[in-house]
mmCIF file of C-alpha atoms in Angstrom:
data_model
loop_
_atom_site.group_PDB
_atom_site.id
_atom_site.type_symbol
_atom_site.label_atom_id
_atom_site.label_comp_id
_atom_site.label_asym_id
_atom_site.label_seq_id
_atom_site.Cartn_x
_atom_site.Cartn_y
_atom_site.Cartn_z
ATOM 1 C CA UNK A 1426 -9.345 23.493 3.998
ATOM 2 C CA UNK A 1427 -11.905 21.272 5.703
ATOM 3 C CA UNK A 1428 -10.936 20.744 9.318
ATOM 4 C CA UNK A 1429 -12.782 18.833 12.055
ATOM 5 C CA UNK A 1430 -13.019 20.039 15.617
ATOM 6 C CA UNK A 1431 -13.997 18.559 18.983
ATOM 7 C CA UNK A 1432 -15.608 20.435 21.836
ATOM 8 C CA UNK A 1433 -16.807 19.361 25.244
ATOM 9 C CA UNK A 1434 -20.419 20.187 24.476
ATOM 10 C CA UNK A 1435 -22.542 22.466 22.353
ATOM 11 C CA UNK A 1436 -23.604 24.401 25.444
ATOM 12 C CA UNK A 1437 -20.019 24.946 26.592
ATOM 13 C CA UNK A 1438 -19.038 26.138 23.141
ATOM 14 C CA UNK A 1439 -21.841 28.682 23.140
ATOM 15 C CA UNK A 1440 -20.823 29.906 26.605
ATOM 16 C CA UNK A 1441 -17.191 29.958 25.563
ATOM 17 C CA UNK A 1442 -17.981 32.063 22.551
ATOM 18 C CA UNK A 1443 -19.910 34.493 24.712
ATOM 19 C CA UNK A 1444 -16.937 34.830 27.079
ATOM 20 C CA UNK A 1445 -14.202 34.648 24.445
ATOM 21 C CA UNK A 1446 -11.519 37.336 24.384
ATOM 22 C CA UNK A 1447 -10.559 39.151 21.246
ATOM 23 C CA UNK A 1448 -9.010 36.854 18.698
ATOM 24 C CA UNK A 1449 -5.447 37.462 17.531
ATOM 25 C CA UNK A 1450 -6.975 37.492 14.077
ATOM 26 C CA UNK A 1451 -8.754 40.724 14.939
ATOM 27 C CA UNK A 1452 -12.387 41.182 15.880
ATOM 28 C CA UNK A 1453 -13.956 37.852 16.747
ATOM 29 C CA UNK A 1454 -17.647 37.579 15.940
ATOM 30 C CA UNK A 1455 -19.353 36.059 18.948
ATOM 31 C CA UNK A 1456 -21.883 33.826 17.313
ATOM 32 C CA UNK A 1457 -22.445 30.067 17.330
ATOM 33 C CA UNK A 1458 -21.209 29.753 13.791
ATOM 34 C CA UNK A 1459 -17.632 30.401 14.922
ATOM 35 C CA UNK A 1460 -15.661 27.459 16.272
ATOM 36 C CA UNK A 1461 -12.042 26.609 16.959
ATOM 37 C CA UNK A 1462 -10.108 23.497 16.096
ATOM 38 C CA UNK A 1463 -6.918 21.897 17.322
ATOM 39 C CA UNK A 1464 -4.424 21.534 14.473
ATOM 40 C CA UNK A 1465 -0.857 20.348 14.129
ATOM 41 C CA UNK A 1466 0.304 23.925 13.509
ATOM 42 C CA UNK A 1467 -1.549 25.427 16.409
ATOM 43 C CA UNK A 1468 -5.200 26.465 16.626
ATOM 44 C CA UNK A 1469 -7.361 27.199 13.661
ATOM 45 C CA UNK A 1470 -10.336 29.534 13.631
ATOM 46 C CA UNK A 1471 -12.861 29.366 10.877
ATOM 47 C CA UNK A 1472 -16.461 29.855 9.929
ATOM 48 C CA UNK A 1473 -18.907 26.954 9.955
ATOM 49 C CA UNK A 1474 -22.585 27.165 9.217
ATOM 50 C CA UNK A 1475 -25.139 27.133 12.048
ATOM 51 C CA UNK A 1476 -26.702 24.043 10.473
ATOM 52 C CA UNK A 1477 -23.476 22.068 10.426
ATOM 53 C CA UNK A 1478 -22.577 23.211 13.944
ATOM 54 C CA UNK A 1479 -25.844 21.882 15.334
ATOM 55 C CA UNK A 1480 -25.619 18.705 13.232
ATOM 56 C CA UNK A 1481 -23.465 15.621 13.517
ATOM 57 C CA UNK A 1482 -20.229 17.163 12.308
ATOM 58 C CA UNK A 1483 -18.495 20.514 12.234
ATOM 59 C CA UNK A 1484 -16.420 21.574 9.253
ATOM 60 C CA UNK A 1485 -14.382 24.742 8.892
ATOM 61 C CA UNK A 1486 -14.847 25.790 5.299
ATOM 62 C CA UNK A 1487 -12.624 28.882 5.603
ATOM 63 C CA UNK A 1488 -9.827 28.467 8.101
ATOM 64 C CA UNK A 1489 -6.768 30.479 9.065
ATOM 65 C CA UNK A 1490 -3.861 29.488 11.288
ATOM 66 C CA UNK A 1491 -3.248 31.742 14.279
ATOM 67 C CA UNK A 1492 -0.139 29.986 15.536
ATOM 68 C CA UNK A 1493 -0.402 29.770 19.307
ATOM 69 C CA UNK A 1494 -3.589 30.896 21.030
ATOM 70 C CA UNK A 1495 -3.735 31.010 24.809
ATOM 71 C CA UNK A 1496 -6.715 29.809 26.741
ATOM 72 C CA UNK A 1497 -8.649 32.586 28.457
ATOM 73 C CA UNK A 1498 -11.809 32.647 30.507
ATOM 74 C CA UNK A 1499 -14.081 29.826 29.445
ATOM 75 C CA UNK A 1500 -12.719 29.604 25.883
ATOM 76 C CA UNK A 1501 -11.638 25.962 25.793
ATOM 77 C CA UNK A 1502 -10.503 24.104 22.727
ATOM 78 C CA UNK A 1503 -10.674 20.355 23.204
ATOM 79 C CA UNK A 1504 -7.490 18.908 21.716
ATOM 80 C CA UNK A 1505 -8.096 15.403 23.025
ATOM 81 C CA UNK A 1506 -10.237 13.016 21.050
ATOM 82 C CA UNK A 1507 -13.531 12.944 22.974
ATOM 83 C CA UNK A 1508 -17.187 12.906 22.083
ATOM 84 C CA UNK A 1509 -20.263 13.981 23.979
ATOM 85 C CA UNK A 1510 -23.868 12.963 23.528
ATOM 86 C CA UNK A 1511 -24.790 16.025 21.488
ATOM 87 C CA UNK A 1512 -21.897 16.754 19.130
ATOM 88 C CA UNK A 1513 -20.052 14.007 17.286
ATOM 89 C CA UNK A 1514 -17.493 14.872 14.643
ATOM 90 C CA UNK A 1515 -15.037 13.029 12.465
ATOM 91 C CA UNK A 1516 -11.699 12.434 14.133
ATOM 92 C CA UNK A 1517 -10.056 10.563 11.279
ATOM 93 C CA UNK A 1518 -10.776 11.576 7.707
ATOM 94 C CA UNK A 1519 -9.896 8.781 5.293
ATOM 95 C CA UNK A 1520 -9.028 9.866 1.753
ATOM 96 C CA UNK A 1521 -9.618 7.495 -1.143
ATOM 97 C CA UNK A 1522 -10.463 7.278 -4.806
ATOM 98 C CA UNK A 1523 -14.105 6.706 -5.610
ATOM 99 C CA UNK A 1524 -14.000 3.444 -7.557
ATOM 100 C CA UNK A 1525 -15.840 0.482 -6.009
ATOM 101 C CA UNK A 1526 -12.530 -1.262 -5.343
ATOM 102 C CA UNK A 1527 -10.935 1.822 -3.781
ATOM 103 C CA UNK A 1528 -13.985 2.285 -1.569
ATOM 104 C CA UNK A 1529 -13.896 -1.375 -0.540
ATOM 105 C CA UNK A 1530 -10.303 -0.848 0.576
ATOM 106 C CA UNK A 1531 -11.232 2.327 2.453
ATOM 107 C CA UNK A 1532 -14.102 0.521 4.203
ATOM 108 C CA UNK A 1533 -11.726 -2.272 5.156
ATOM 109 C CA UNK A 1534 -9.375 0.310 6.660
ATOM 110 C CA UNK A 1535 -12.249 1.983 8.496
ATOM 111 C CA UNK A 1536 -13.452 -1.322 9.944
ATOM 112 C CA UNK A 1537 -9.968 -2.281 11.098
ATOM 113 C CA UNK A 1538 -9.551 1.093 12.816
ATOM 114 C CA UNK A 1539 -12.872 0.615 14.587
ATOM 115 C CA UNK A 1540 -11.895 -2.853 15.753
ATOM 116 C CA UNK A 1541 -8.459 -1.763 16.992
ATOM 117 C CA UNK A 1542 -9.574 1.482 18.666
ATOM 118 C CA UNK A 1543 -12.945 1.405 20.471
ATOM 119 C CA UNK A 1544 -13.055 5.206 20.564
ATOM 120 C CA UNK A 1545 -13.141 5.246 16.766
ATOM 121 C CA UNK A 1546 -16.196 2.998 16.764
ATOM 122 C CA UNK A 1547 -18.307 5.972 17.902
ATOM 123 C CA UNK A 1548 -20.730 7.251 15.304
ATOM 124 C CA UNK A 1549 -19.079 9.958 13.238
ATOM 125 C CA UNK A 1550 -15.553 9.225 14.443
ATOM 126 C CA UNK A 1551 -14.440 8.122 10.988
ATOM 127 C CA UNK A 1552 -15.242 9.821 7.707
ATOM 128 C CA UNK A 1553 -14.462 8.610 4.203
ATOM 129 C CA UNK A 1554 -13.693 11.384 1.721
ATOM 130 C CA UNK A 1555 -13.690 10.584 -2.003
ATOM 131 C CA UNK A 1556 -11.072 12.339 -4.118
ATOM 132 C CA UNK A 1557 -11.083 12.106 -7.912
ATOM 133 C CA UNK A 1558 -7.615 11.643 -9.379
ATOM 134 C CA UNK A 1559 -6.208 12.324 -12.833
ATOM 135 C CA UNK A 1560 -6.155 8.600 -13.522
ATOM 136 C CA UNK A 1561 -9.892 8.443 -12.833
ATOM 137 C CA UNK A 1562 -10.689 11.375 -15.099
ATOM 138 C CA UNK A 1563 -8.793 10.328 -18.238
ATOM 139 C CA UNK A 1564 -9.762 6.824 -19.332
ATOM 140 C CA UNK A 1565 -9.303 7.019 -23.091
ATOM 141 C CA UNK A 1566 -5.487 6.983 -23.112
ATOM 142 C CA UNK A 1567 -2.836 4.561 -21.841
ATOM 143 C CA UNK A 1568 -1.439 5.514 -18.442
ATOM 144 C CA UNK A 1569 2.041 5.900 -19.909
ATOM 145 C CA UNK A 1570 0.799 8.600 -22.281
ATOM 146 C CA UNK A 1571 -0.696 10.790 -19.561
ATOM 147 C CA UNK A 1572 2.029 10.692 -16.948
ATOM 148 C CA UNK A 1573 2.453 7.186 -15.601
ATOM 149 C CA UNK A 1574 3.045 6.682 -11.887
ATOM 150 C CA UNK A 1575 1.268 9.020 -9.524
ATOM 151 C CA UNK A 1576 -1.857 9.424 -11.639
ATOM 152 C CA UNK A 1577 -3.946 7.682 -8.994
ATOM 153 C CA UNK A 1578 -2.294 9.270 -5.966
ATOM 154 C CA UNK A 1579 -1.310 12.901 -6.605
ATOM 155 C CA UNK A 1580 -4.614 14.571 -5.739
ATOM 156 C CA UNK A 1581 -4.943 12.374 -2.643
ATOM 157 C CA UNK A 1582 -1.395 13.276 -1.595
ATOM 158 C CA UNK A 1583 -2.219 16.955 -2.061
ATOM 159 C CA UNK A 1584 -5.310 16.616 0.128
ATOM 160 C CA UNK A 1585 -3.211 14.943 2.807
ATOM 161 C CA UNK A 1586 -0.551 17.645 2.741
ATOM 162 C CA UNK A 1587 -3.209 20.375 2.774
ATOM 163 C CA UNK A 1588 -4.834 18.877 5.859
ATOM 164 C CA UNK A 1589 -8.091 18.048 4.092
ATOM 165 C CA UNK A 1590 -7.719 14.385 5.089
ATOM 166 C CA UNK A 1591 -5.805 12.651 7.891
ATOM 167 C CA UNK A 1592 -4.849 9.371 6.222
ATOM 168 C CA UNK A 1593 -4.796 8.179 2.609
ATOM 169 C CA UNK A 1594 -5.633 4.652 1.492
ATOM 170 C CA UNK A 1595 -3.848 3.475 -1.651
ATOM 171 C CA UNK A 1596 -3.453 0.374 -3.762
ATOM 172 C CA UNK A 1597 0.279 -0.040 -3.315
ATOM 173 C CA UNK A 1598 0.905 -0.858 -6.960
ATOM 174 C CA UNK A 1599 -0.303 2.692 -7.788
ATOM 175 C CA UNK A 1600 2.131 4.389 -5.389
ATOM 176 C CA UNK A 1601 5.324 5.886 -6.875
ATOM 177 C CA UNK A 1602 8.588 4.711 -5.332
ATOM 178 C CA UNK A 1603 9.283 8.215 -3.993
ATOM 179 C CA UNK A 1604 6.679 9.650 -1.633
ATOM 180 C CA UNK A 1605 5.891 13.381 -1.570
ATOM 181 C CA UNK A 1606 7.883 15.283 1.028
ATOM 182 C CA UNK A 1607 5.862 15.647 4.186
ATOM 183 C CA UNK A 1608 4.190 12.246 3.925
ATOM 184 C CA UNK A 1609 5.061 8.772 5.140
ATOM 185 C CA UNK A 1610 3.565 5.366 4.433
ATOM 186 C CA UNK A 1611 4.041 3.407 7.667
ATOM 187 C CA UNK A 1612 1.263 0.856 7.250
ATOM 188 C CA UNK A 1613 0.440 -2.049 4.983
ATOM 189 C CA UNK A 1614 -2.603 -4.183 5.626
ATOM 190 C CA UNK A 1615 -2.202 -7.971 5.268
ATOM 191 C CA UNK A 1616 -1.620 -8.748 1.610
ATOM 192 C CA UNK A 1617 -4.282 -10.459 -0.470
ATOM 193 C CA UNK A 1618 -3.608 -13.106 -3.126
ATOM 194 C CA UNK A 1619 -1.016 -11.698 -5.532
ATOM 195 C CA UNK A 1620 -2.038 -13.689 -8.620
ATOM 196 C CA UNK A 1621 -3.825 -12.545 -11.769
ATOM 197 C CA UNK A 1622 -7.179 -13.927 -12.884
ATOM 198 C CA UNK A 1623 -7.992 -14.862 -16.487
ATOM 199 C CA UNK A 1624 -11.545 -13.917 -17.487
ATOM 200 C CA UNK A 1625 -13.031 -15.123 -20.723
ATOM 201 C CA UNK A 1626 -16.599 -16.170 -21.653
ATOM 202 C CA UNK A 1627 -15.591 -18.735 -24.279
ATOM 203 C CA UNK A 1628 -12.154 -20.194 -23.510
ATOM 204 C CA UNK A 1629 -10.608 -21.594 -20.348
ATOM 205 C CA UNK A 1630 -7.036 -20.297 -20.717
ATOM 206 C CA UNK A 1631 -4.778 -17.959 -22.662
ATOM 207 C CA UNK A 1632 -3.327 -20.979 -24.452
ATOM 208 C CA UNK A 1633 -6.759 -21.886 -25.868
ATOM 209 C CA UNK A 1634 -7.447 -18.481 -27.424
ATOM 210 C CA UNK A 1635 -7.454 -18.644 -31.239
ATOM 211 C CA UNK A 1636 -4.852 -16.765 -33.247
ATOM 212 C CA UNK A 1637 -5.618 -13.067 -33.459
ATOM 213 C CA UNK A 1638 -7.760 -13.019 -30.325
ATOM 214 C CA UNK A 1639 -7.614 -9.697 -28.477
ATOM 215 C CA UNK A 1640 -6.804 -9.628 -24.770
ATOM 216 C CA UNK A 1641 -7.689 -6.348 -23.089
ATOM 217 C CA UNK A 1642 -5.323 -4.952 -20.466
ATOM 218 C CA UNK A 1643 -4.008 -1.535 -19.511
ATOM 219 C CA UNK A 1644 -0.956 -3.145 -17.894
ATOM 220 C CA UNK A 1645 2.251 -3.225 -19.945
ATOM 221 C CA UNK A 1646 3.475 -5.905 -17.547
ATOM 222 C CA UNK A 1647 0.578 -8.182 -18.498
ATOM 223 C CA UNK A 1648 0.747 -7.245 -22.163
ATOM 224 C CA UNK A 1649 4.444 -8.058 -22.496
ATOM 225 C CA UNK A 1650 4.186 -11.392 -20.694
ATOM 226 C CA UNK A 1651 1.173 -12.394 -22.805
ATOM 227 C CA UNK A 1652 2.925 -11.504 -26.068
ATOM 228 C CA UNK A 1653 6.115 -13.248 -24.974
ATOM 229 C CA UNK A 1654 4.369 -16.571 -24.345
ATOM 230 C CA UNK A 1655 1.539 -16.269 -26.872
ATOM 231 C CA UNK A 1656 2.822 -14.205 -29.815
ATOM 232 C CA UNK A 1657 -0.218 -15.220 -31.890
ATOM 233 C CA UNK A 1658 -2.459 -13.120 -29.644
ATOM 234 C CA UNK A 1659 -3.085 -9.367 -29.712
ATOM 235 C CA UNK A 1660 -3.309 -6.994 -26.771
ATOM 236 C CA UNK A 1661 -5.288 -3.786 -26.497
ATOM 237 C CA UNK A 1662 -5.344 -0.960 -23.970
ATOM 238 C CA UNK A 1663 -8.301 -1.668 -21.694
ATOM 239 C CA UNK A 1664 -8.919 0.841 -18.915
ATOM 240 C CA UNK A 1665 -11.653 1.521 -16.384
ATOM 241 C CA UNK A 1666 -12.689 0.032 -13.071
ATOM 242 C CA UNK A 1667 -13.399 -3.678 -12.655
ATOM 243 C CA UNK A 1668 -17.098 -3.305 -13.425
ATOM 244 C CA UNK A 1669 -16.394 -1.308 -16.595
ATOM 245 C CA UNK A 1670 -13.900 -3.848 -17.879
ATOM 246 C CA UNK A 1671 -16.263 -6.743 -17.269
ATOM 247 C CA UNK A 1672 -19.027 -4.878 -19.098
ATOM 248 C CA UNK A 1673 -16.757 -4.219 -22.089
ATOM 249 C CA UNK A 1674 -15.770 -7.888 -22.105
ATOM 250 C CA UNK A 1675 -19.414 -8.992 -22.131
ATOM 251 C CA UNK A 1676 -20.066 -6.610 -25.039
ATOM 252 C CA UNK A 1677 -17.342 -8.304 -27.084
ATOM 253 C CA UNK A 1678 -14.908 -5.377 -27.153
ATOM 254 C CA UNK A 1679 -12.164 -7.932 -26.444
ATOM 255 C CA UNK A 1680 -12.143 -11.729 -26.177
ATOM 256 C CA UNK A 1681 -10.513 -11.938 -22.743
ATOM 257 C CA UNK A 1682 -8.963 -9.859 -19.985
ATOM 258 C CA UNK A 1683 -6.788 -10.237 -16.915
ATOM 259 C CA UNK A 1684 -7.593 -8.710 -13.532
ATOM 260 C CA UNK A 1685 -5.927 -8.850 -10.149
ATOM 261 C CA UNK A 1686 -7.403 -11.653 -8.078
ATOM 262 C CA UNK A 1687 -7.068 -9.481 -4.963
ATOM 263 C CA UNK A 1688 -9.457 -6.870 -6.341
ATOM 264 C CA UNK A 1689 -12.042 -9.447 -7.352
ATOM 265 C CA UNK A 1690 -11.910 -10.947 -3.868
ATOM 266 C CA UNK A 1691 -12.327 -7.575 -2.177
ATOM 267 C CA UNK A 1692 -15.310 -6.821 -4.396
ATOM 268 C CA UNK A 1693 -16.782 -10.292 -3.850
ATOM 269 C CA UNK A 1694 -16.793 -10.839 -7.619
ATOM 270 C CA UNK A 1695 -14.804 -14.071 -7.928
ATOM 271 C CA UNK A 1696 -17.670 -15.736 -9.808
ATOM 272 C CA UNK A 1697 -16.384 -14.011 -12.960
ATOM 273 C CA UNK A 1698 -13.035 -15.817 -12.854
ATOM 274 C CA UNK A 1699 -12.319 -18.355 -15.579
ATOM 275 C CA UNK A 1700 -8.880 -19.379 -14.295
ATOM 276 C CA UNK A 1701 -6.223 -18.192 -11.851
ATOM 277 C CA UNK A 1702 -2.752 -17.793 -13.327
ATOM 278 C CA UNK A 1703 0.220 -19.158 -11.425
ATOM 279 C CA UNK A 1704 2.945 -16.623 -10.670
ATOM 280 C CA UNK A 1705 5.296 -18.731 -12.836
ATOM 281 C CA UNK A 1706 3.018 -17.981 -15.803
ATOM 282 C CA UNK A 1707 2.283 -14.346 -14.984
ATOM 283 C CA UNK A 1708 4.597 -12.616 -12.518
ATOM 284 C CA UNK A 1709 2.572 -10.001 -10.587
ATOM 285 C CA UNK A 1710 2.983 -6.259 -10.525
ATOM 286 C CA UNK A 1711 5.160 -4.740 -7.846
ATOM 287 C CA UNK A 1712 3.096 -4.642 -4.623
ATOM 288 C CA UNK A 1713 0.043 -6.270 -6.218
ATOM 289 C CA UNK A 1714 -2.606 -7.210 -3.673
ATOM 290 C CA UNK A 1715 -1.320 -4.818 -1.009
ATOM 291 C CA UNK A 1716 -3.044 -1.813 0.559
ATOM 292 C CA UNK A 1717 -0.929 1.036 1.897
ATOM 293 C CA UNK A 1718 -2.013 3.795 4.266
ATOM 294 C CA UNK A 1719 -0.176 7.121 4.376
ATOM 295 C CA UNK A 1720 -0.262 10.030 6.801
ATOM 296 C CA UNK A 1721 1.561 13.319 7.300
ATOM 297 C CA UNK A 1722 5.080 13.258 8.664
ATOM 298 C CA UNK A 1723 5.031 14.053 12.370
ATOM 299 C CA UNK A 1724 1.350 13.274 12.896
ATOM 300 C CA UNK A 1725 1.922 11.091 15.945
ATOM 301 C CA UNK A 1726 -1.751 10.319 16.525
ATOM 302 C CA UNK A 1727 -2.251 8.969 13.017
ATOM 303 C CA UNK A 1728 1.033 7.075 13.213
ATOM 304 C CA UNK A 1729 -0.209 5.454 16.411
ATOM 305 C CA UNK A 1730 -3.448 4.416 14.746
ATOM 306 C CA UNK A 1731 -1.681 3.050 11.677
ATOM 307 C CA UNK A 1732 0.939 1.174 13.683
ATOM 308 C CA UNK A 1733 -1.851 -0.922 15.162
ATOM 309 C CA UNK A 1734 -2.953 -1.998 11.663
ATOM 310 C CA UNK A 1735 0.429 -2.623 10.061
ATOM 311 C CA UNK A 1736 1.248 -6.150 8.918
ATOM 312 C CA UNK A 1737 5.020 -6.287 9.117
ATOM 313 C CA UNK A 1738 5.474 -9.281 6.823
ATOM 314 C CA UNK A 1739 3.586 -7.473 4.078
ATOM 315 C CA UNK A 1740 5.500 -4.248 4.690
ATOM 316 C CA UNK A 1741 8.840 -6.025 4.296
ATOM 317 C CA UNK A 1742 7.792 -7.822 1.114
ATOM 318 C CA UNK A 1743 6.440 -4.621 -0.419
ATOM 319 C CA UNK A 1744 9.575 -2.687 0.558
ATOM 320 C CA UNK A 1745 11.685 -5.328 -1.178
ATOM 321 C CA UNK A 1746 9.669 -5.186 -4.403
ATOM 322 C CA UNK A 1747 9.611 -1.391 -4.438
ATOM 323 C CA UNK A 1748 13.388 -1.290 -3.932
ATOM 324 C CA UNK A 1749 13.724 -3.425 -7.072
ATOM 325 C CA UNK A 1750 11.439 -1.049 -8.976
ATOM 326 C CA UNK A 1751 13.340 2.000 -7.729
ATOM 327 C CA UNK A 1752 16.659 0.494 -8.799
ATOM 328 C CA UNK A 1753 15.312 0.010 -12.301
ATOM 329 C CA UNK A 1754 13.853 3.522 -12.183
ATOM 330 C CA UNK A 1755 10.728 1.937 -13.596
ATOM 331 C CA UNK A 1756 7.804 3.907 -14.958
ATOM 332 C CA UNK A 1757 4.515 2.999 -16.577
ATOM 333 C CA UNK A 1758 6.437 2.792 -19.858
ATOM 334 C CA UNK A 1759 8.487 -0.115 -18.530
ATOM 335 C CA UNK A 1760 7.022 -3.616 -18.136
ATOM 336 C CA UNK A 1761 8.357 -4.651 -14.719
ATOM 337 C CA UNK A 1762 7.192 -7.387 -12.391
ATOM 338 C CA UNK A 1763 8.431 -8.612 -9.041
ATOM 339 C CA UNK A 1764 7.419 -10.769 -6.120
ATOM 340 C CA UNK A 1765 8.963 -11.194 -2.670
ATOM 341 C CA UNK A 1766 7.702 -14.105 -0.591
ATOM 342 C CA UNK A 1767 8.466 -15.443 2.841
ATOM 343 C CA UNK A 1768 9.869 -18.979 2.854
ATOM 344 C CA UNK A 1769 10.725 -21.430 5.606
ATOM 345 C CA UNK A 1770 14.327 -20.242 5.634
ATOM 346 C CA UNK A 1771 13.948 -16.554 4.723
ATOM 347 C CA UNK A 1772 12.937 -14.603 1.633
ATOM 348 C CA UNK A 1773 12.600 -15.544 -2.014
ATOM 349 C CA UNK A 1774 12.484 -12.805 -4.654
ATOM 350 C CA UNK A 1775 11.830 -12.970 -8.384
ATOM 351 C CA UNK A 1776 12.060 -10.009 -10.734
ATOM 352 C CA UNK A 1777 11.366 -9.408 -14.415
ATOM 353 C CA UNK A 1778 11.783 -6.651 -16.969
ATOM 354 C CA UNK A 1779 10.613 -6.818 -20.573
ATOM 355 C CA UNK A 1780 10.260 -4.910 -23.789
ATOM 356 C CA UNK A 1781 6.740 -3.735 -24.512
ATOM 357 C CA UNK A 1782 6.390 -6.100 -27.475
ATOM 358 C CA UNK A 1783 7.325 -9.068 -25.282
ATOM 359 C CA UNK A 1784 10.192 -10.121 -27.532
ATOM 360 C CA UNK A 1785 12.744 -9.673 -24.760
ATOM 361 C CA UNK A 1786 12.072 -10.760 -21.211
ATOM 362 C CA UNK A 1787 14.831 -10.777 -18.613
ATOM 363 C CA UNK A 1788 14.313 -12.537 -15.295
ATOM 364 C CA UNK A 1789 16.316 -13.032 -12.136
ATOM 365 C CA UNK A 1790 15.845 -14.352 -8.618
ATOM 366 C CA UNK A 1791 17.419 -14.010 -5.192
ATOM 367 C CA UNK A 1792 17.215 -15.607 -1.764
ATOM 368 C CA UNK A 1793 18.081 -14.068 1.590
ATOM 369 C CA UNK A 1794 16.940 -13.561 5.147
ATOM 370 C CA UNK A 1795 13.501 -12.124 5.840
ATOM 371 C CA UNK A 1796 14.797 -8.856 7.280
ATOM 372 C CA UNK A 1797 14.464 -5.317 5.979
ATOM 373 C CA UNK A 1798 18.126 -4.566 5.259
ATOM 374 C CA UNK A 1799 18.808 -7.901 3.574
ATOM 375 C CA UNK A 1800 15.643 -7.724 1.471
ATOM 376 C CA UNK A 1801 16.396 -4.205 0.276
ATOM 377 C CA UNK A 1802 19.954 -5.234 -0.586
ATOM 378 C CA UNK A 1803 18.940 -8.326 -2.552
ATOM 379 C CA UNK A 1804 16.294 -6.394 -4.472
ATOM 380 C CA UNK A 1805 18.764 -3.684 -5.419
ATOM 381 C CA UNK A 1806 21.279 -6.337 -6.458
ATOM 382 C CA UNK A 1807 18.669 -8.043 -8.621
ATOM 383 C CA UNK A 1808 17.818 -4.719 -10.251
ATOM 384 C CA UNK A 1809 21.477 -3.954 -10.923
ATOM 385 C CA UNK A 1810 21.877 -7.343 -12.586
ATOM 386 C CA UNK A 1811 18.995 -6.756 -14.971
ATOM 387 C CA UNK A 1812 20.239 -3.274 -15.837
ATOM 388 C CA UNK A 1813 23.611 -4.773 -16.698
ATOM 389 C CA UNK A 1814 22.099 -7.552 -18.795
ATOM 390 C CA UNK A 1815 19.644 -5.264 -20.561
ATOM 391 C CA UNK A 1816 22.181 -2.743 -21.792
ATOM 392 C CA UNK A 1817 21.817 1.025 -22.210
ATOM 393 C CA UNK A 1818 19.119 0.993 -24.907
ATOM 394 C CA UNK A 1819 16.732 -1.503 -23.313
ATOM 395 C CA UNK A 1820 14.643 1.061 -21.452
ATOM 396 C CA UNK A 1821 14.448 3.612 -24.290
ATOM 397 C CA UNK A 1822 11.034 3.407 -25.871
#
């Protein structure tokens, strides 16, 4: 497990090591390559290289928990978040996928933390750690065929639970409705534009595409809505990051594609957009355009940091949409869409479920107050209605 540590100064650490009592782990080698780190389960001892100790950050490559270790002599472990002029180490490790869009979202999170907490603006106070997920490794198959929800979050969740990272930055539409035990997701950044963008080099809209034209999309939600309104078109699984999809489009693999407008904005790539689809024409994915940040349960310091970034209006809207998804027990095999929006007099919600071929599309809507309990209730009610209308065999494919 990689763990960061903070000490008053390199000189004090060397003196402390020289004066350190025997470790409860057994014989404690008194050399500069041994350091101690504050951890939520107590104090961790581990071995770090001399080079990394004298550099800008200290990492414990092999660590073991000792439970409670008493201070003795000049052996001082600095639990508070402080830097000195000689040793600067990461205080918040930000876990993310490695795609350009995921990194853009992680950088946005980093910059917001710096702005909200001057102490985190110090060099080395924040570290971005890239974690490759199953969804990133397997690009040749539809998501539904390799496990569906959680493919872009599981390895990041594991790193969070293992203590390898302190917070995890996710695209909320990738996050399963049930979080792993031991984690919470208390923070949503302000939501970007929820709409989808139509991208095509030769035609200005889906309606203009000739019969038999292929639209590339990995999203069953997009595929079903396209086929429902334009049955003369074809859809094809089309995976990869934004740059990969645009390259495939330019090579003529497909005639058009749809991408989330939010991602194109965050990547500063809006020049590729042919048209922006109204939500009446293409209802967005659950939580589209929203970034969520998770931490470990009980990590009060991270919760404090994340509370300062949370946009409550976004959190409520996302909670509403995810409650609708949970009620439907939706997976990546189920085309589901939903959008909660704040209105002058409260909340407006629209939900949709469809068959994968687009031949059946069921929609519903609700209005209520813009409060957590009411929004969860109306979303669950909307989901129950669609389950009732769909019948027992609707979701079996």
